[in-house]
Coordinates of C-alpha atoms in Angstrom, one line a residue:
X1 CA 119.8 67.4 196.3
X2 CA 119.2 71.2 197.0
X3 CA 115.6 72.5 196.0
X4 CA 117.3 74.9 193.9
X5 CA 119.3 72.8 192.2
X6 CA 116.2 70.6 192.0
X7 CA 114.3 73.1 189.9
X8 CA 116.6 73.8 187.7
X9 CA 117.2 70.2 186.6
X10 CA 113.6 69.9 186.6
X11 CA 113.1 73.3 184.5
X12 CA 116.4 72.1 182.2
X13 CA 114.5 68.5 181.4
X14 CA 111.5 69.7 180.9
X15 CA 113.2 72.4 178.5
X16 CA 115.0 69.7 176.7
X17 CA 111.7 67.0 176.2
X18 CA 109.9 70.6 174.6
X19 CA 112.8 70.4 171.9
X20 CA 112.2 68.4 168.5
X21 CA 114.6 65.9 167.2
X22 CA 116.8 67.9 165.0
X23 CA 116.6 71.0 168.0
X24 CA 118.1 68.3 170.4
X25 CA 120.6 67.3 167.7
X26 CA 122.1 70.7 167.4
X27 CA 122.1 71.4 170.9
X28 CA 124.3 68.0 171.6
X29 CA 126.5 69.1 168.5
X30 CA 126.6 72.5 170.3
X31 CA 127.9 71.1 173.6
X32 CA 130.5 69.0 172.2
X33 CA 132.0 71.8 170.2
X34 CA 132.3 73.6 173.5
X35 CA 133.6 71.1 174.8
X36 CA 136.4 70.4 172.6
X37 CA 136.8 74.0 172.1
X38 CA 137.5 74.2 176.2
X39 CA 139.8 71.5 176.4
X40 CA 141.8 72.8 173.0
X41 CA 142.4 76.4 174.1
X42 CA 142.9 74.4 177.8
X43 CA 145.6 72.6 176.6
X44 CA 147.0 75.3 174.4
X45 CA 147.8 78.0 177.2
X46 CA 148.7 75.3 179.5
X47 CA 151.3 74.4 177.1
X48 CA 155.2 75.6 178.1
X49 CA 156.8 78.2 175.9
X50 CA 160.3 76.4 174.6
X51 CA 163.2 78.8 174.1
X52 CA 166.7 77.4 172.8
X53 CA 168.7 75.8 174.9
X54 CA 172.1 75.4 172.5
X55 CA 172.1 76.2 168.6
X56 CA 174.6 75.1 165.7
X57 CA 176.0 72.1 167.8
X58 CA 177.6 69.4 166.5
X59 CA 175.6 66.1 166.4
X60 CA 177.6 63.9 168.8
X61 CA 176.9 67.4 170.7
X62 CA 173.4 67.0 170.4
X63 CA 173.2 63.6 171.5
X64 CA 175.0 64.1 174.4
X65 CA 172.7 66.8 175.4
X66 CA 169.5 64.9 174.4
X67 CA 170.3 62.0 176.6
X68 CA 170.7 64.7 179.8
X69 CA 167.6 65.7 178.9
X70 CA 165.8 62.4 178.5
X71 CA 167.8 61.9 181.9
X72 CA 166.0 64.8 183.9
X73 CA 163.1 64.0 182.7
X74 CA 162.9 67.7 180.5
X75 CA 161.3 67.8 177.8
X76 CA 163.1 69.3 174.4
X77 CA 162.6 69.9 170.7
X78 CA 165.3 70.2 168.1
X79 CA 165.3 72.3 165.0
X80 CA 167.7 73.3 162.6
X81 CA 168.1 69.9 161.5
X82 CA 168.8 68.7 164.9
X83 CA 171.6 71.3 165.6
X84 CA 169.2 73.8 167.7
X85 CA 167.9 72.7 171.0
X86 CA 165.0 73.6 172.8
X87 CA 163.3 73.4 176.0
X88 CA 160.8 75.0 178.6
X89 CA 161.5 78.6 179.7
X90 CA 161.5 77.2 183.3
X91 CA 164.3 74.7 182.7
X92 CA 167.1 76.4 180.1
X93 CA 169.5 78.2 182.7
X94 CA 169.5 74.8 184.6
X95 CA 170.0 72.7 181.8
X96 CA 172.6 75.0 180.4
X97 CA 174.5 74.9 184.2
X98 CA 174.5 70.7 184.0
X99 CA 174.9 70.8 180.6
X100 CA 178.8 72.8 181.3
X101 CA 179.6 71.3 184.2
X102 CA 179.6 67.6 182.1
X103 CA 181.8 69.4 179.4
X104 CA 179.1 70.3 176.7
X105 CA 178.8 71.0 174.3
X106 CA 182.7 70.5 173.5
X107 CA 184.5 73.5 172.6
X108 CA 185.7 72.7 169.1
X109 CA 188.4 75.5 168.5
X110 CA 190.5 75.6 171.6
X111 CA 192.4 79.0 171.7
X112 CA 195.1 80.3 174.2
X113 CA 194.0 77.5 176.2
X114 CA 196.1 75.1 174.6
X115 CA 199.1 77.1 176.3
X116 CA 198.3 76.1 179.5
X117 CA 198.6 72.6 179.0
X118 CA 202.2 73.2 177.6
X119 CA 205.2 72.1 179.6
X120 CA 208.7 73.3 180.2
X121 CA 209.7 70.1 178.4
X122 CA 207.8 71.2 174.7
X123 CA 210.3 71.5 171.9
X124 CA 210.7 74.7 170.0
X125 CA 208.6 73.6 167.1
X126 CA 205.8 72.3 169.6
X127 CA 206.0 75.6 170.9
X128 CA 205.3 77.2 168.2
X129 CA 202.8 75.1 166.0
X130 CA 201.1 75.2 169.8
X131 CA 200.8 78.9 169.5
X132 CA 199.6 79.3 166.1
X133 CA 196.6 76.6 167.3
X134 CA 195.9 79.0 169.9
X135 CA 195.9 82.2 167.7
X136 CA 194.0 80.1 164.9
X137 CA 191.3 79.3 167.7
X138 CA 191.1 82.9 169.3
X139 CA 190.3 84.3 165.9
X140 CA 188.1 81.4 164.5
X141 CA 186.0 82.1 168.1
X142 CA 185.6 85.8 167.0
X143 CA 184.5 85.4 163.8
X144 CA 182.0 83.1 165.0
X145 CA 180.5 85.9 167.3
X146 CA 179.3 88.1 164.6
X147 CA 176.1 88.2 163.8
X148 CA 174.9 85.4 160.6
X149 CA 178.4 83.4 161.2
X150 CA 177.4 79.8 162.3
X151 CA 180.8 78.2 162.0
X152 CA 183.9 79.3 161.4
X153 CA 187.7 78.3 160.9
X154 CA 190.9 79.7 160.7
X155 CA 194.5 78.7 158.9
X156 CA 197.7 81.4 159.3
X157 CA 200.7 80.4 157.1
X158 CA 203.4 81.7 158.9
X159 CA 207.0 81.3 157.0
X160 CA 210.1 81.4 159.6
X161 CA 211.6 84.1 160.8
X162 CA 215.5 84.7 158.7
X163 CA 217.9 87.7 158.4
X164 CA 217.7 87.7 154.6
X165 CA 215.6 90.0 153.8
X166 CA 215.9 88.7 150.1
X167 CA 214.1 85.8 150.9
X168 CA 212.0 86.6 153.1
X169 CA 208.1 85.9 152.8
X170 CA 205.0 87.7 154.0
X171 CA 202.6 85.4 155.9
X172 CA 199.2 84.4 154.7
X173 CA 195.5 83.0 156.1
X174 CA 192.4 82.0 154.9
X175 CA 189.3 82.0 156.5
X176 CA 186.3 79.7 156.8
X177 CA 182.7 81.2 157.2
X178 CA 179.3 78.9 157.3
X179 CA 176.7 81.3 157.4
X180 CA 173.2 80.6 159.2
X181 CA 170.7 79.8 157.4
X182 CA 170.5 80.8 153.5
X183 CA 171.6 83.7 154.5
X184 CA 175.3 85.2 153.1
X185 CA 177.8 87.3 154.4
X186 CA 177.5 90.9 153.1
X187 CA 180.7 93.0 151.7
X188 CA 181.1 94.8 154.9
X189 CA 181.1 92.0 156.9
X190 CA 183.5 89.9 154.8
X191 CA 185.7 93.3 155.1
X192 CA 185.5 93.0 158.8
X193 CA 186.9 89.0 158.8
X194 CA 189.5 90.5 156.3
X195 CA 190.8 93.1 158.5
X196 CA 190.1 91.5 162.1
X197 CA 192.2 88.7 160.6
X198 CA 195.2 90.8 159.0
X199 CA 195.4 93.1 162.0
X200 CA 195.8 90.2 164.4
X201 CA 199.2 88.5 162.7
X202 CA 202.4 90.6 162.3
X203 CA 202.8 91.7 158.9
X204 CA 199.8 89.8 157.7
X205 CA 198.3 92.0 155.1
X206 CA 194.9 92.6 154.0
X207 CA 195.6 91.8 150.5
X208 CA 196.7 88.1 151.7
X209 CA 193.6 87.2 153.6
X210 CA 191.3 84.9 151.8
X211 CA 187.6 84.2 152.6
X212 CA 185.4 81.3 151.4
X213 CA 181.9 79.8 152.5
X214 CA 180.6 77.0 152.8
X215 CA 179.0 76.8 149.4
X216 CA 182.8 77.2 147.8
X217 CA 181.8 80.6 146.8
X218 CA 185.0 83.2 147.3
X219 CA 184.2 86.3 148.7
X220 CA 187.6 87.6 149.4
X221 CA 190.8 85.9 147.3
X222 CA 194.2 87.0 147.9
X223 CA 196.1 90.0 145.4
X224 CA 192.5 91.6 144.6
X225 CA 191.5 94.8 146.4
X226 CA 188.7 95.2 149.1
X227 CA 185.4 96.2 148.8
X228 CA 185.9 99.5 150.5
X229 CA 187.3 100.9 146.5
X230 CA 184.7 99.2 144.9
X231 CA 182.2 100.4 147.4
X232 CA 182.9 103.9 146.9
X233 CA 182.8 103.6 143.4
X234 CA 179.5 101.8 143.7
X235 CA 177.6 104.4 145.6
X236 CA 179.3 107.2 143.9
X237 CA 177.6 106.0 140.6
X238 CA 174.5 105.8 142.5
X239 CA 174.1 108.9 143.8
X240 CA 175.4 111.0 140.9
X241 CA 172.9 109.0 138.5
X242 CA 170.1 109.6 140.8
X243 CA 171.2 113.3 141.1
X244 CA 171.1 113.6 136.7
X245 CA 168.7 111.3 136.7
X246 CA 166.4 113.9 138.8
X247 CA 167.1 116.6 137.2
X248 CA 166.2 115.5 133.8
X249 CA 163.0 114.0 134.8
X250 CA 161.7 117.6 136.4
X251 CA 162.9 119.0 133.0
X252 CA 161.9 116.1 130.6
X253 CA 159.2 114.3 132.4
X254 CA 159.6 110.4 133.9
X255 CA 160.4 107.9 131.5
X256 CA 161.6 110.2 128.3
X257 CA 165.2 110.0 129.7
X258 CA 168.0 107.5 130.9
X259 CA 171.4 107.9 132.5
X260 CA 174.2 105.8 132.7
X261 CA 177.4 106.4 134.5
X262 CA 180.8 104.4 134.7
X263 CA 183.4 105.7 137.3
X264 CA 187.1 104.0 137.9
X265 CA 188.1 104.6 141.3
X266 CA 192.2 104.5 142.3
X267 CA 192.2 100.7 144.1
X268 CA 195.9 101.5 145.6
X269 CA 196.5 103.7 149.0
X270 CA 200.0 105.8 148.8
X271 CA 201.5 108.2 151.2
X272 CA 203.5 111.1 149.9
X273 CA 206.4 113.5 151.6
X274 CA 206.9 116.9 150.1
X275 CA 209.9 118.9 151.5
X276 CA 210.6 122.6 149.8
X277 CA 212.7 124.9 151.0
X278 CA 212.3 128.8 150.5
X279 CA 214.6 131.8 151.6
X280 CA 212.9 134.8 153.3
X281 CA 213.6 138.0 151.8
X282 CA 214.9 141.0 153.7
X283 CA 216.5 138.5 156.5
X284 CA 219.9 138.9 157.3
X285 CA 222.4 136.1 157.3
X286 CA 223.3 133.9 160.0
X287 CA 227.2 134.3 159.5
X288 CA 229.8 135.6 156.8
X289 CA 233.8 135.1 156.8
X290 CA 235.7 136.8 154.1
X291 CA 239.5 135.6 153.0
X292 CA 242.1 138.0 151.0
X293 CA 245.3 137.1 149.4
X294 CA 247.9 139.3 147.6
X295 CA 251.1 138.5 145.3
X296 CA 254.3 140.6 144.3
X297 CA 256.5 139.4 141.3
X298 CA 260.3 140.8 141.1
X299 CA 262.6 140.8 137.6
X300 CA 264.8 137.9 136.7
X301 CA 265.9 135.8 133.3
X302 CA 263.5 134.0 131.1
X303 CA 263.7 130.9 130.8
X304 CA 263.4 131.1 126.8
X305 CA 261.3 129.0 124.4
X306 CA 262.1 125.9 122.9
X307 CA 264.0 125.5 119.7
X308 CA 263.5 122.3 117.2
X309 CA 265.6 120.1 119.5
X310 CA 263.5 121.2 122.5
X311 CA 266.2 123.1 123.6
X312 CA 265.5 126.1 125.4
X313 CA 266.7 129.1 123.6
X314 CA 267.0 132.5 126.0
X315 CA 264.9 135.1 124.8
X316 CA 265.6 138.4 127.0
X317 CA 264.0 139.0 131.2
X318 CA 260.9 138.7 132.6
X319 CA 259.1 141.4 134.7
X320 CA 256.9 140.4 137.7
X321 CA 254.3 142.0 139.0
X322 CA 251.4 142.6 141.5
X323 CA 248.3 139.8 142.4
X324 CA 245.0 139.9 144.7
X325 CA 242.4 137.9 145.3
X326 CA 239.2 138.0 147.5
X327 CA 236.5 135.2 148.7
X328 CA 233.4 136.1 150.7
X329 CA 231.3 133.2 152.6
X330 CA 227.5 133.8 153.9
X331 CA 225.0 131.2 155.7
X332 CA 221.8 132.9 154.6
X333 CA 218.3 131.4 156.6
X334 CA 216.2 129.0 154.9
X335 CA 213.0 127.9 155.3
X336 CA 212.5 124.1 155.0
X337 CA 208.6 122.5 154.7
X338 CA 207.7 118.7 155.1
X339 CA 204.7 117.6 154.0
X340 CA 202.9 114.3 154.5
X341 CA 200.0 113.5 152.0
X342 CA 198.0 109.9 152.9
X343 CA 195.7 109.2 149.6
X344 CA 193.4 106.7 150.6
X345 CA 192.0 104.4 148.0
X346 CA 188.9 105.2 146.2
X347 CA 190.2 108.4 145.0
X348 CA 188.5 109.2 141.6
X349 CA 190.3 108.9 138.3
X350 CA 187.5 109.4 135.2
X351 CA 184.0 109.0 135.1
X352 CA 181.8 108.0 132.0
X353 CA 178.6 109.3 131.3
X354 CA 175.9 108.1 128.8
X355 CA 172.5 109.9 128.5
X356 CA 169.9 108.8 125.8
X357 CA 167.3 111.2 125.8
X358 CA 163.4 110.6 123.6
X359 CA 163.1 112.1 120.7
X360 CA 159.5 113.5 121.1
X361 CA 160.4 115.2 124.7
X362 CA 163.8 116.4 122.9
X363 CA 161.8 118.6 120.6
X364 CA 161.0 121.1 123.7
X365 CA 164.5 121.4 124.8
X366 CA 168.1 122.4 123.4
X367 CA 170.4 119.7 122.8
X368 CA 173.5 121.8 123.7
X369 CA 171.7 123.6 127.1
X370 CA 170.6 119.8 128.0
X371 CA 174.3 118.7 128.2
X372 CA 175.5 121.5 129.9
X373 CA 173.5 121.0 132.8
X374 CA 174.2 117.3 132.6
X375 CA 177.9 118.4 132.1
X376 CA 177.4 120.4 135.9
X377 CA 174.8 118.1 137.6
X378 CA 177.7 115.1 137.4
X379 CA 180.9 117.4 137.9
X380 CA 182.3 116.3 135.0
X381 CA 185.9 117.2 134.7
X382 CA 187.6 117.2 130.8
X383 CA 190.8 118.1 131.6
X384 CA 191.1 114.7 133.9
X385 CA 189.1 113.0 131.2
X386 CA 185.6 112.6 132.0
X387 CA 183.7 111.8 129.0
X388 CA 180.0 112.6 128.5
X389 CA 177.7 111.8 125.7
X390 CA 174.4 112.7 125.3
X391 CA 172.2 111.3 122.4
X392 CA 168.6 112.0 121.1
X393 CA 167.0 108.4 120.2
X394 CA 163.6 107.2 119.8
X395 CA 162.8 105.0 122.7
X396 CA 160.7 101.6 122.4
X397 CA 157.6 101.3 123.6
X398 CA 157.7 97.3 123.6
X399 CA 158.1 97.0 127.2
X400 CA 155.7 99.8 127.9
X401 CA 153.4 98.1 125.8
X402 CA 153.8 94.7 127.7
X403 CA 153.8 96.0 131.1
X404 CA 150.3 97.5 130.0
X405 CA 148.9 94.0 128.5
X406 CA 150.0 92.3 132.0
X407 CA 148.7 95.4 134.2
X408 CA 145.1 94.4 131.8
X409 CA 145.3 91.1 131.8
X410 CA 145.7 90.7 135.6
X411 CA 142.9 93.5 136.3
X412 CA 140.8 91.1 133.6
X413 CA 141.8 88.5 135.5
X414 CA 141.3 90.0 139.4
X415 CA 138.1 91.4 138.1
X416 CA 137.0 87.9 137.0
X417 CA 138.1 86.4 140.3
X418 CA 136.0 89.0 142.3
X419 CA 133.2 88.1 139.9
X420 CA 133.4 84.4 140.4
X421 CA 134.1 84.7 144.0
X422 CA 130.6 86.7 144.4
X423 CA 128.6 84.2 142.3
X424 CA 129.9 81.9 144.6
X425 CA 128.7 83.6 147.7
X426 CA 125.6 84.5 146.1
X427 CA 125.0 80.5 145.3
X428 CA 126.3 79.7 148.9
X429 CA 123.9 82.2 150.0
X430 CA 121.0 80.7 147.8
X431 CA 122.1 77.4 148.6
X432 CA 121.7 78.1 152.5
X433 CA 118.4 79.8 152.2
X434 CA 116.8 77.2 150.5
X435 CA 117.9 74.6 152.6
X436 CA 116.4 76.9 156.1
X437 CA 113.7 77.1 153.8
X438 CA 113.9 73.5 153.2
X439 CA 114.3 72.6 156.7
X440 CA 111.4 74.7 158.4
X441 CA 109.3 73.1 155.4
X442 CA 109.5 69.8 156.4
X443 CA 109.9 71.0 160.5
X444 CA 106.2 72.4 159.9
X445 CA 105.3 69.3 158.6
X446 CA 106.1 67.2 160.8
X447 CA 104.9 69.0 163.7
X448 CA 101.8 70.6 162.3
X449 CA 98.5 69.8 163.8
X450 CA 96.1 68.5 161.2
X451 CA 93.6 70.7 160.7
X452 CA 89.9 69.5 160.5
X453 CA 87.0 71.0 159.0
X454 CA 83.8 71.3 161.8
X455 CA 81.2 69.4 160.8
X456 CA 77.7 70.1 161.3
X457 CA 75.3 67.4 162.0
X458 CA 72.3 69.2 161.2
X459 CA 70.2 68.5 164.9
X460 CA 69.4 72.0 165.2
X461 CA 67.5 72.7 162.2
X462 CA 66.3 76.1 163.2
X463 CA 68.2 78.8 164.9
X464 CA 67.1 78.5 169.0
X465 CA 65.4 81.5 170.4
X466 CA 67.0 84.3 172.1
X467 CA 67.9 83.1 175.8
X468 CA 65.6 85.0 178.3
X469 CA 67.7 84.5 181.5
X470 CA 64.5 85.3 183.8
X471 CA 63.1 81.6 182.5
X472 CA 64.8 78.5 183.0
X473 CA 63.0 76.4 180.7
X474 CA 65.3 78.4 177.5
X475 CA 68.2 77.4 179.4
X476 CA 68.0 74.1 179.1
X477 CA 70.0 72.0 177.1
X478 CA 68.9 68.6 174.9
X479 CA 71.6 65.9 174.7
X480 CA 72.4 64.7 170.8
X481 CA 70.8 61.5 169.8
X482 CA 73.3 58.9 169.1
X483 CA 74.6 57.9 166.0
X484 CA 72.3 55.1 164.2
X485 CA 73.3 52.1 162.4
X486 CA 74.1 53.2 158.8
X487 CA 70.8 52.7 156.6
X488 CA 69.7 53.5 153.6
X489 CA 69.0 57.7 153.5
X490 CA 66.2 58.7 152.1
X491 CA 65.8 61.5 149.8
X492 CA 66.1 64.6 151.4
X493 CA 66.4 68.3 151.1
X494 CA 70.0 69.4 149.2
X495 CA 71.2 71.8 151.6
X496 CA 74.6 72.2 153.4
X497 CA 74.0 69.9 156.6
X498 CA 72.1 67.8 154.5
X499 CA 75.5 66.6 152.7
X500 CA 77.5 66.8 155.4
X501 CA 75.8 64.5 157.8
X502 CA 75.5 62.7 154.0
X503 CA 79.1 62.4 153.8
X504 CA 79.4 61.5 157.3
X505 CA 77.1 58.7 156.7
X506 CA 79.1 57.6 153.5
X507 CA 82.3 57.7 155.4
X508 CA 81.4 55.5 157.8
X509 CA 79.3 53.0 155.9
X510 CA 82.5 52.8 153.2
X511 CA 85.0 52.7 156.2
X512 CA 83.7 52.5 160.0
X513 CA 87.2 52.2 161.6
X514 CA 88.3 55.2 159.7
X515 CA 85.2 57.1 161.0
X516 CA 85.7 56.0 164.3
X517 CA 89.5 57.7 164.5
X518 CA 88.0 60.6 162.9
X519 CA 85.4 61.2 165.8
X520 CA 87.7 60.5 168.2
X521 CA 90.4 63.0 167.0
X522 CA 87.8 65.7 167.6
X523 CA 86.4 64.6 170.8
X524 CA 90.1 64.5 172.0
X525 CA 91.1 67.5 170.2
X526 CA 91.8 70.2 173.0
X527 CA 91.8 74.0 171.9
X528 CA 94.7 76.1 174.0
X529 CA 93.4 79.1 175.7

C-alpha cells in the first residue's frame, strides 16, 4: 500500500477510535444517507426520458404495439387508460417506422382510399355507397386533426338525385366528436365542424348539420341557428354593460349601482336587390317620330231616325266636314340603379335595459340626468324600440354582510393557524433544545473524569526552609514512610491533616479494597500538559 495512502488510513482510524459511541453512530448514519442519496439521484438522471409513441389507439391497437415492443426488447409505459403509449426518446422514430411498416396502428376511417380498391365491375349503388365511405372518412379524419378532438365520426344522408323539384330533399349529416380528456368543445370550434362539414357536401346546409359528444350532450341540432348570432349578441351585452356599468361607478361609486341588458339579435341572413330608375333633367331624347292624319266630309242624305216600328223615318241632309289628328313619340334617357344589400345575421333588433340604482348614492344625483347618460352610454334607440328603465331601490346588504363574516372568520381562522403553527415551532424548538441539552448531559457524564479531592497526609508538619541552591544538603529529598497497619489513633491535635489522614485511616480500616482503588486511581492518574 502507498505510504500516503498508509497515513491517511492510519490518521482516518485513529480519528474514528477518538470518537464516542453515539459520535460513531451518527457518522455511520451519515454515510449511509450519502450513500443512498448517490445511488438515488444516480439512478434518477440515468433514467430515460419517455415521450409518446402513439395516443388515443384502440386497444386491440395497443396490444399489437405492446407485443412489438416486448419483442425489441423496448421498454414502454401506457397512459390514458392504456390508449397513450410511451417509450425512450432514443427509440420513438424507430418504433413508430416498425410499428407502420406492420400496419399499426389500423387506420379506422378509410377515406378516398376505398376508391382504389374499386373495380370496373362495381355496380352503380356500390359505387356510390363506396363514395360516400370515402367522403365520410376524409371528413371524420379532419375533424380528428383539430386540436381537443380524440375521435371522431361522420354520417351524410344523401337522398337521390330526381328532376322533380317538388320532391326533392336537401341532404343531411351528423357528426361525432369525443373530446380528450374532460375537456369540451368550445362554440367556435363546434361552428368550425358545422361549417367544414356543410361546405364539403353539395347543398348540405349549415342549418342541417348536427353535432353530438360523446357524453350525449348536443351542441349543434339541426333547424336552430349558429352560434355566430348568439355570439354577437353575447358580447354585445357584454361590452355595452361594462361600458354603463363604468360610467356609473365613476359617477356613483362601486357597488351603489347595477346594470342589466337584454339584446335580440336578427338570427336569419337575407340578401336584397334594389333597382330605381331616375330621368336626368335637361337631357335631350334619344329619338322622336311624330304621325298626322286629316279627314274631309262631303253632303249627302240622312239616314233618318227611327220611328216606333224601328223604321227609319228621313229627316232632311247631312253636312260633312273637316278632321285632324296628331301623335308625337319620344324615347327620353333613363337612368337605371341595381343595388345588392347582404344583411348578415346578428344585425340588432331591440335592446332592454334595466338599471337599479341605491337609494343613499341616488340622493347626490338627478334621477332624470342619470338616465340620460345611461340613455347615450348604451345607444338606445326609441324609435326602433329599445326600452330603458332605471329605478332607485334600496339595495341589501345581506350578502355584503356575509362576505364580511366569512372574510373574519377565515382571517380568525388563518390567524389562529399562524398562531398554532408558531407554538408548534416554538415546542419543536424547545423540544430540540432540551434534548441537545439532554444529550450533552449525559455525554458529559459518561465521559467525565472523576474528580478527586488531594489529600494531604500530614508528613510535612512545618513548612521546609527556603531552598539555598549553593548547599546541597536543602536539596535533598526524604522518601514518605509507608502506610502502617490500621491501629487504634490516638488522640490528637483537631486540625485539617489531622482529619484527613483520620479519614484516610477510617476508609481503609471500614473498607481496604476500596482504599486500595482509591490510591491507585491517583498514582495512575496522569495530568495533560
Amino acid at each position: 500500500m502507498p505510504p500516503v495512502l498508509s497515513q491517511f488510513m492510519a490518521r482516518a482510524s485513529g480519528t474514528l477510535k477518538g470518537f464516542s459511541t453515539a459520535q460513531r453512530t451518527l457518522a455511520v448514519i451519515g454515510v449511509a444517507v450519502l450513500l443512498l442519496g448517490s445511488v438515488a439521484l444516480g439512478s434518477w438522471l440515468t433514467r430515460p426520458t419517455y415521450a409518446p409513441l402513439f395516443s388515443g389507439v384502440a386497444a386491440a391497437d395497443a396490444s399489437a404495439i405492446v407485443a412489438q415492443l416486448k419483442t425489441d426488447n423496448v421498454p414502454y409505459q401506457l397512459a390514458n387508460g392504456g390508449s397513450t403509449i410511451l417509450v425512450p426518446d432514443a427509440n420513438v422514430y424507430d418504433e413508430r417506422l416498425k410499428a407502420a411498416s406492420a400496419g399499426l396502428p389500423a387506420a379506422t376511417t378509410a377515406g378516398y382510399s376505398l376508391l382504389d380498391t374499386m373495380g370496373v365491375t362495381s355496380s352503380e349503388f356500390q359505387q356510390n355507397v363506396t363514395y360516400k365511405r370515402a367522403m365520410e372518412g376524409e371528413l371524420a379524419k379532419t375533424v380528428m386533426a383539430m386540436n381537443g378532438v380524440q375521435n371522431a365520426s361522420v354520417k351524410l344522408a344523401i337522398p337521390e338525385s330526381t328532376v322533380f323539384t317538388s320532391t326533392k330533399a336537401d341532404p343531411t349529416a351528423s357528426v361525432f366528436v369525443e373530446s380528450s380528456g374532460s375537456s369540451q368543445l368550445s362554440p367556435d370550434q363546434v361552428d368550425a365542424v358545422v361549417h367544414l362539414v356543410s361546405s364539403s357536401v353539395e347543398g348540405l346546409t349549415p342549418a342541417n348539420v348536427s353535432v353530438i359528444d360523446a357524453k350525449g350532450n348536443v351542441l349543434s341540432a339541426p333547424g336552430t341557428a349558429l352560434g355566430g348570432a348568439n355570439k354577437q349578441a353575447t358580447e354585445y351585452e357584454k361590452r355595452t354593460t361594462s361600458a354603463v356599468q363604468a360610467m356609473l361607478d365613476r359617477v356613483l361609486g362601486p357597488g351603489n349601482s347595477t346594470v342589466a341588458l337584454t339584446a335580440a339579435v336578427d338570427k336569419s341572413s337575407s340578401e336584397v336587390v334594389k333597382e330605381s330608375f331616375a330621368s336626368p333633367s335637361g337631357a335631350p331624347a334619344l329619338n322622336e317620330s311624330s304621325t298626322t292624319n286629316k279627314s274631309t266630309g262631303g253632303t249627302g242624305t240622312g239616314a233618318g231616325v227611327l220611328g216606333p216600328d224601328n223604321i227609319a223615318v228621313p229627316n232632311g241632309t247631312n253636312t260633312g266636314g273637316a278632321a285632324e289628328s296628331t301623335a308625337t313619340t319620344k324615347n327620353n334617357a333613363v337612368d337605371k340603379t341595381t343595388a345588392n344589400t347582404s344583411i348578415p345575421a346578428g344585425a340588432l333588433q331591440k335592446q332592454s335595459l334595466a338599471v337599479a340604482v341605491d337609494t343613499q348614492a341616488a340622493k347626490r344625483v338627478d334621477a332624470a340626468t342619470l338616465t340620460d347618460m345611461v340613455v347615450a352610454a348604451a345607444g338606445i334607440d326609441r324609435a326602433r324600440g329599445d326600452v330603458v328603465s332605471l329605478k332607485i331601490v334600496p339595495f341589501s346588504t345581506a350578502q355584503a354582510d356575509a362576505a364580511k363574516a366569512a372574510l373574519d372568520a377565515a382571517k380568525a381562522e388563518a390567524d389562529s393557524a399562524a398562531a398554532a403553527k408558531t407554538w408548534r415551532t416554538i415546542l419543536l424548538g424547545a423540544g430540540a433544545v432540551l434534548a441537545a441539552l439532554l444529550a450533552l448531559v449525559l455525554y458529559a457524564r459518561k465521559n467525565r473524569r472523576q474528580v478527586r479531592e488531594l489529600v494531604d497526609l500530614g508528613e510535612q508538619r512545618e513548612a521546609p526552609a527556603a531552598l539555598d541552591p549553593a548547599d546541597p544538603g536543602t536539596l535533598e529529598t526524604t522518601a514518605l514512610p509507608s502506610i502502617p497497619e490500621p491501629v487504634a489513633l490516638p488522640a490528637v491535635e483537631n486540625n485539617d491533616a489531622d482529619s484527613k489522614r483520620a479519614s484516610i485511616n477510617a476508609l481503609a480500616t471500614a473498607d481496604p479494597e476500596k482504599a486500595a482503588a482509591l490510591l491507585r486511581t491517583l498514582m495512575d492518574e496522569r495530568t495533560p500538559v
